Short mmCIF file of C-alpha atoms and ligand atoms in Angstrom, two decimals:
data_model
loop_
_atom_site.label_atom_id
_atom_site.label_comp_id
_atom_site.label_asym_id
_atom_site.label_seq_id
_atom_site.Cartn_x
_atom_site.Cartn_y
_atom_site.Cartn_z
CA MET U 4 171.75 166.66 25.49
CA GLU U 5 175.04 168.57 25.29
CA LYS U 6 175.20 170.40 28.62
CA SER U 7 177.77 172.43 30.49
CA SER U 8 178.45 171.02 33.95
CA LEU U 9 176.50 173.93 35.48
CA GLU U 10 173.44 173.19 33.34
CA ARG U 11 173.83 169.53 34.20
CA GLN U 12 173.88 170.30 37.93
CA ASP U 13 170.60 172.22 37.60
CA LEU U 14 169.04 169.40 35.60
CA ASN U 15 170.26 166.84 38.11
CA GLU U 16 168.73 168.80 40.98
CA GLU U 17 165.45 168.75 39.08
CA VAL U 18 165.84 164.98 38.54
CA ARG U 19 166.42 164.56 42.30
CA ARG U 20 163.43 166.77 43.22
CA ILE U 21 161.08 164.81 40.96
CA TRP U 22 162.26 161.39 42.22
CA ASP U 23 161.99 162.58 45.83
CA ARG U 24 158.42 163.64 45.08
CA ASN U 25 157.53 160.37 43.33
CA ALA U 26 159.46 157.94 45.58
CA GLU U 27 156.80 156.91 48.10
CA TRP U 28 153.99 156.70 45.56
CA TRP U 29 156.25 154.70 43.19
CA ASP U 30 157.32 152.29 45.91
CA ASP U 31 153.71 151.83 47.10
CA ARG U 32 152.76 150.88 43.55
CA ILE U 33 155.60 148.56 42.49
CA GLY U 34 157.78 147.98 45.56
CA ASP U 35 156.39 144.46 45.95
CA GLY U 36 156.95 143.69 42.25
CA ASN U 37 154.93 144.12 39.06
CA ARG U 38 154.79 142.08 35.85
CA PHE U 39 157.73 143.89 34.27
CA GLN U 40 159.94 143.33 37.31
CA CYS U 41 158.87 139.74 38.01
CA GLN U 42 158.67 138.43 34.42
CA LEU U 43 161.24 140.49 32.51
CA ILE U 44 163.72 142.62 34.43
CA GLU U 45 164.63 140.46 37.41
CA PRO U 46 164.87 137.02 35.72
CA ALA U 47 167.01 138.41 32.84
CA THR U 48 169.23 140.38 35.22
CA GLU U 49 169.71 137.36 37.48
CA ARG U 50 170.71 135.20 34.51
CA LEU U 51 173.47 137.68 33.67
CA LEU U 52 174.73 138.18 37.23
CA GLU U 53 177.71 136.35 38.65
CA ILE U 54 177.03 136.43 42.37
CA GLN U 55 178.94 134.08 44.63
CA PRO U 56 178.51 134.11 48.40
CA GLY U 57 180.65 137.02 49.58
CA SER U 58 180.67 138.90 46.25
CA VAL U 59 180.69 142.65 46.77
CA VAL U 60 178.20 144.38 44.43
CA LEU U 61 177.42 148.04 43.83
CA ASP U 62 173.70 148.66 43.17
CA VAL U 63 173.56 151.96 41.26
CA ALA U 64 170.30 153.96 41.48
CA CYS U 65 168.77 151.32 43.75
CA GLY U 66 165.43 153.08 44.29
CA ALA U 67 163.65 151.41 47.24
CA GLY U 68 166.18 148.57 47.03
CA ARG U 69 164.05 145.65 45.85
CA PHE U 70 166.75 144.15 43.62
CA GLY U 71 169.56 144.96 46.08
CA ARG U 72 167.77 142.87 48.70
CA ARG U 73 167.45 140.04 46.20
CA MET U 74 171.23 140.13 45.61
CA ALA U 75 171.82 140.19 49.37
CA GLU U 76 169.63 137.07 49.66
CA LEU U 77 171.84 135.45 47.01
CA GLY U 78 174.79 136.03 49.34
CA ALA U 79 176.28 139.29 48.08
CA HIS U 80 177.42 142.17 50.22
CA VAL U 81 175.53 145.05 48.57
CA VAL U 82 176.42 148.73 48.56
CA ALA U 83 173.25 150.42 47.29
CA ILE U 84 173.23 154.07 46.23
CA ASP U 85 170.61 156.47 44.94
CA LEU U 86 170.30 160.19 44.27
CA SER U 87 166.96 160.38 46.09
CA ARG U 88 167.06 160.50 49.90
CA ARG U 89 163.36 159.54 49.99
CA PHE U 90 164.06 156.35 48.06
CA ILE U 91 167.00 155.51 50.34
CA GLU U 92 164.78 156.05 53.41
CA ARG U 93 162.21 153.66 51.89
CA ALA U 94 164.96 151.13 51.13
CA VAL U 95 166.23 151.22 54.72
CA ALA U 96 162.67 150.86 56.05
CA ARG U 97 162.03 147.85 53.79
CA THR U 98 165.23 146.01 54.76
CA PRO U 99 164.60 143.25 57.30
CA GLU U 100 166.91 142.75 60.30
CA HIS U 101 168.45 139.56 58.93
CA LEU U 102 169.81 141.33 55.81
CA ARG U 103 172.79 142.96 57.44
CA ASN U 104 174.84 142.66 54.25
CA ILE U 105 173.41 145.82 52.62
CA GLU U 106 174.60 149.37 53.13
CA TYR U 107 172.69 152.32 51.69
CA HIS U 108 174.09 155.73 50.75
CA VAL U 109 172.70 158.83 49.08
CA VAL U 110 175.16 159.25 46.18
CA ASP U 111 174.72 160.99 42.84
CA ALA U 112 175.92 158.59 40.14
CA THR U 113 176.71 161.53 37.84
CA ASP U 114 179.44 162.57 40.30
CA ALA U 115 182.51 160.47 39.43
CA SER U 116 184.54 161.51 42.48
CA ALA U 117 181.68 160.64 44.89
CA LEU U 118 181.49 157.25 43.18
CA ARG U 119 185.25 156.66 43.41
CA ALA U 120 185.09 157.43 47.15
CA LEU U 121 183.06 154.21 47.58
CA GLY U 122 186.31 152.25 47.33
CA ALA U 123 188.92 151.48 44.67
CA GLY U 124 189.03 147.81 43.61
CA ARG U 125 186.27 146.99 46.11
CA PHE U 126 183.56 145.54 43.87
CA ASP U 127 183.21 142.25 42.00
CA GLY U 128 180.39 143.74 40.00
CA ALA U 129 177.88 146.54 39.63
CA VAL U 130 174.19 146.52 38.75
CA ALA U 131 171.79 149.26 37.61
CA THR U 132 168.20 148.08 37.10
CA MET U 133 165.98 150.34 34.99
CA ALA U 134 168.01 153.43 35.78
CA LEU U 135 170.52 154.50 33.09
CA MET U 136 167.74 156.09 31.02
CA ASP U 137 166.79 158.12 34.13
CA MET U 138 170.29 159.49 34.68
CA ALA U 139 171.22 162.90 33.27
CA ALA U 140 174.73 161.63 32.37
CA ILE U 141 176.28 158.17 32.22
CA GLU U 142 179.86 159.11 31.31
CA PRO U 143 180.83 159.78 35.00
CA LEU U 144 179.55 156.34 36.04
CA PHE U 145 181.39 154.50 33.25
CA SER U 146 184.53 156.52 33.98
CA ALA U 147 184.43 155.61 37.72
CA LEU U 148 183.61 151.90 37.31
CA PRO U 149 187.13 150.85 36.16
CA THR U 150 188.44 152.25 39.48
CA LEU U 151 185.69 150.67 41.58
CA LEU U 152 185.70 147.21 40.01
CA LYS U 153 188.21 144.40 40.46
CA PRO U 154 189.96 143.25 37.24
CA GLY U 155 187.45 141.38 35.06
CA GLY U 156 184.58 142.95 37.02
CA TRP U 157 181.13 143.13 35.43
CA PHE U 158 178.38 145.70 35.08
CA VAL U 159 174.85 144.40 34.45
CA PHE U 160 172.20 146.97 33.59
CA SER U 161 168.62 147.00 32.36
CA LEU U 162 166.88 149.92 30.74
CA MET U 163 163.94 150.82 28.55
CA HIS U 164 164.88 149.44 25.13
CA PRO U 165 166.43 152.43 23.35
CA CYS U 166 165.19 151.22 19.93
CA PHE U 167 161.52 150.80 20.82
CA GLN U 168 160.91 153.19 23.72
CA THR U 169 162.19 156.36 22.10
CA PRO U 170 160.80 159.87 22.56
CA GLU U 171 157.43 160.06 20.83
CA ALA U 172 157.39 156.39 19.82
CA SER U 173 153.81 155.34 19.15
CA ARG U 174 152.18 151.98 19.46
CA PHE U 175 149.74 151.11 16.70
CA ALA U 176 147.22 148.48 15.71
CA VAL U 177 146.16 147.99 12.09
CA SER U 178 143.39 145.79 10.87
CA THR U 179 143.77 144.27 7.39
CA GLU U 180 141.20 142.21 5.53
CA ARG U 181 142.59 139.04 3.96
CA GLU U 182 140.16 136.87 2.03
CA GLY U 183 137.23 137.85 4.21
CA GLU U 184 139.11 137.58 7.54
CA PHE U 185 140.36 140.56 9.53
CA GLU U 186 143.92 140.32 10.77
CA VAL U 187 145.15 142.73 13.45
CA ARG U 188 148.84 143.63 13.65
CA ASN U 189 150.27 145.57 16.56
CA GLY U 190 153.58 147.37 16.43
CA VAL U 191 155.73 150.31 17.44
CA GLN U 192 156.38 153.26 15.17
CA VAL U 193 159.67 155.05 15.77
CA SER U 194 160.46 158.39 14.20
CA GLN U 195 163.38 159.60 16.35
CA TYR U 196 166.33 157.48 17.38
CA LEU U 197 169.79 158.81 16.57
CA THR U 198 169.72 162.11 18.45
CA PRO U 199 170.17 161.88 22.23
CA ARG U 200 167.41 163.76 23.95
CA ALA U 201 165.97 164.54 27.37
CA TRP U 202 162.19 164.25 27.64
CA LYS U 203 159.59 163.90 30.36
CA GLY U 204 157.20 160.99 30.65
CA VAL U 205 155.48 158.61 33.03
CA GLY U 206 156.73 155.18 34.00
CA ILE U 207 153.56 154.31 35.91
CA LEU U 208 150.20 155.85 34.99
CA GLY U 209 149.06 158.27 37.68
CA GLN U 210 152.49 159.03 39.17
CA PRO U 211 152.51 162.39 41.00
CA GLU U 212 154.83 164.07 38.48
CA PRO U 213 156.31 163.01 35.11
CA HIS U 214 160.05 162.38 35.35
CA TYR U 215 162.97 162.92 33.00
CA TYR U 216 164.09 160.27 30.55
CA PHE U 217 167.42 160.57 28.74
CA HIS U 218 167.28 158.83 25.39
CA ARG U 219 170.63 157.56 24.09
CA PRO U 220 170.97 155.48 20.93
CA LEU U 221 172.85 152.21 21.32
CA HIS U 222 176.14 153.48 19.86
CA LEU U 223 176.28 156.20 22.54
CA LEU U 224 175.08 153.97 25.37
CA LEU U 225 177.44 151.06 24.69
CA GLY U 226 180.16 153.31 23.23
CA CYS U 227 180.47 154.92 26.64
CA GLY U 228 181.35 151.52 28.11
CA PHE U 229 183.70 150.63 25.22
CA ARG U 230 185.63 153.87 25.77
CA HIS U 231 186.21 152.96 29.40
CA GLY U 232 187.52 149.45 28.77
CA PHE U 233 184.29 147.40 28.82
CA ALA U 234 183.07 144.85 26.27
CA VAL U 235 179.57 143.40 25.99
CA ASP U 236 179.57 139.71 26.91
CA GLY U 237 175.90 139.11 27.67
CA LEU U 238 172.64 140.58 26.36
CA GLU U 239 168.94 139.80 26.65
CA GLU U 240 165.87 141.34 25.01
CA PRO U 241 162.95 139.77 26.88
CA GLY U 242 159.39 140.28 25.66
CA LEU U 243 156.16 139.93 27.60
CA PRO U 244 154.11 136.85 26.71
CA PRO U 245 150.72 137.71 25.19
CA GLY U 246 148.32 138.76 27.93
CA ALA U 247 144.61 139.20 28.32
CA GLU U 248 143.21 141.77 25.89
CA ASP U 249 141.52 144.51 27.87
CA GLY U 250 140.80 146.71 24.86
CA ARG U 251 141.74 149.93 26.71
CA TYR U 252 144.93 150.78 24.86
CA LEU U 253 147.90 149.04 23.34
CA ARG U 254 149.91 147.54 26.14
CA TRP U 255 153.23 145.72 25.98
CA ASP U 256 151.53 142.34 26.29
CA HIS U 257 149.88 143.09 22.94
CA LEU U 258 153.40 143.33 21.47
CA PRO U 259 155.04 139.97 22.23
CA GLU U 260 157.51 140.43 19.32
CA ILE U 261 158.83 143.79 20.58
CA PRO U 262 161.14 143.81 23.63
CA PRO U 263 160.30 146.72 25.94
CA ILE U 264 163.56 146.38 27.85
CA LEU U 265 167.21 145.63 27.15
CA VAL U 266 169.48 143.91 29.67
CA VAL U 267 173.23 144.05 29.10
CA ARG U 268 176.30 142.66 30.81
CA MET U 269 179.54 144.55 30.14
CA ARG U 270 182.87 143.27 31.42
CA LEU U 271 185.97 145.22 32.20
CA CYS U 272 188.52 143.74 29.85
CA ALA U 273 190.97 146.43 28.85
CA ARG U 274 192.52 149.64 29.94
CA PRO U 275 190.27 152.60 29.10
CA ALA U 276 190.80 153.58 25.49
CA GLY U 277 191.02 157.33 26.24
CA ASP U 278 189.31 159.63 23.80
CA GLY U 279 189.70 157.48 20.73
CA GLY U 280 187.25 154.69 21.58
CA GLY U 281 184.13 155.66 19.66
CA ALA U 282 181.33 158.19 19.61
CA THR U 283 181.06 160.38 22.70
CA GLU U 284 178.12 161.66 24.69
CA LYS U 285 179.51 165.17 25.23
CA ARG U 286 178.78 166.63 28.66
C1 SAM F 309 162.98 153.77 37.66
S1 SAM F 309 163.84 154.00 39.17
C2 SAM F 309 164.64 152.41 39.32
C3 SAM F 309 165.00 152.08 40.72
C4 SAM F 309 165.51 150.66 40.98
N1 SAM F 309 166.80 150.42 40.40
C5 SAM F 309 164.50 149.65 40.51
O1 SAM F 309 164.80 148.88 39.60
O2 SAM F 309 163.40 149.61 41.08
C6 SAM F 309 165.17 155.07 38.70
C7 SAM F 309 166.06 155.46 39.86
O3 SAM F 309 167.17 156.21 39.36
C8 SAM F 309 167.54 157.11 40.38
N2 SAM F 309 168.46 158.11 39.82
C9 SAM F 309 168.23 159.00 38.84
N3 SAM F 309 169.33 159.75 38.62
C10 SAM F 309 170.28 159.29 39.49
C11 SAM F 309 171.61 159.68 39.75
N4 SAM F 309 172.20 160.68 39.08
N5 SAM F 309 172.30 159.03 40.71
C12 SAM F 309 171.72 158.01 41.41
N6 SAM F 309 170.45 157.63 41.21
C13 SAM F 309 169.74 158.26 40.25
C14 SAM F 309 166.20 157.64 40.86
O4 SAM F 309 166.27 158.31 42.08
C15 SAM F 309 165.40 156.33 40.91
O5 SAM F 309 165.53 155.72 42.15
#
């Protein structure tokens, strides 16, 4: 994933085009909440949030704004941004009159100066639900957050678990006979992890067009935060409880021991370490 800024711009335009194309279909399918959002992503993210009435929170890559509206209901003033104009239009359309404490903007989170223009020292915290793995670069975001956040500010993000949802990861079921009984074990087989990589896939079966995923191993993902003065002070790996077997294919509720998502809270606790703070995602 080493890209010149020109190559990155092209890729980002492609990312924007695909999300604009998928936005309405995506929101029609999951805008009112699915099992992943309601049972895994939102409860874990809410446990890690520190929203007080009047907190100012940046919602990065907000999509159609479902979680931003939840934070506004909890009393936050929310500034919600997304690369896709279509998603922002959906978010505005879905926002009821009484939620006046949300503003929406089309902003590319890979553009550090556009991010900084949202306001130095303005935010108590930032959130990005299920989005960092969809962003062509995360270094600009982590480099802008220390300017945007108040001292001690937090950044809570969820993403596809980088250890178990890697490019070409396969889910398997094996049946073993033990003393006349058949035991079935389900699992995930991972053959690529360390090398960052862009790949295309589907988040929801049937979506109009596959979208880009950007795989980053944990040392690059978290290292990016460490380099910009963040430390991890909260982490959850929720798994789906076993669900009804439908026999069609191996779904995540057949894998209750494998967490499909990772939710992390990082806190701004030091001055950025400059170039010496760990492995770098070169851009
Ligand atoms: C899977 S959706 C998640 C949306 C929302 N946070 C949610 O949880 O429903 C990923 C989002 O990332 C946005 N995105 C991708 N690259 C982005 C970028 N560079 N800047 C801002 N948003 C971006 C997409 O437009 C899309 O809305």
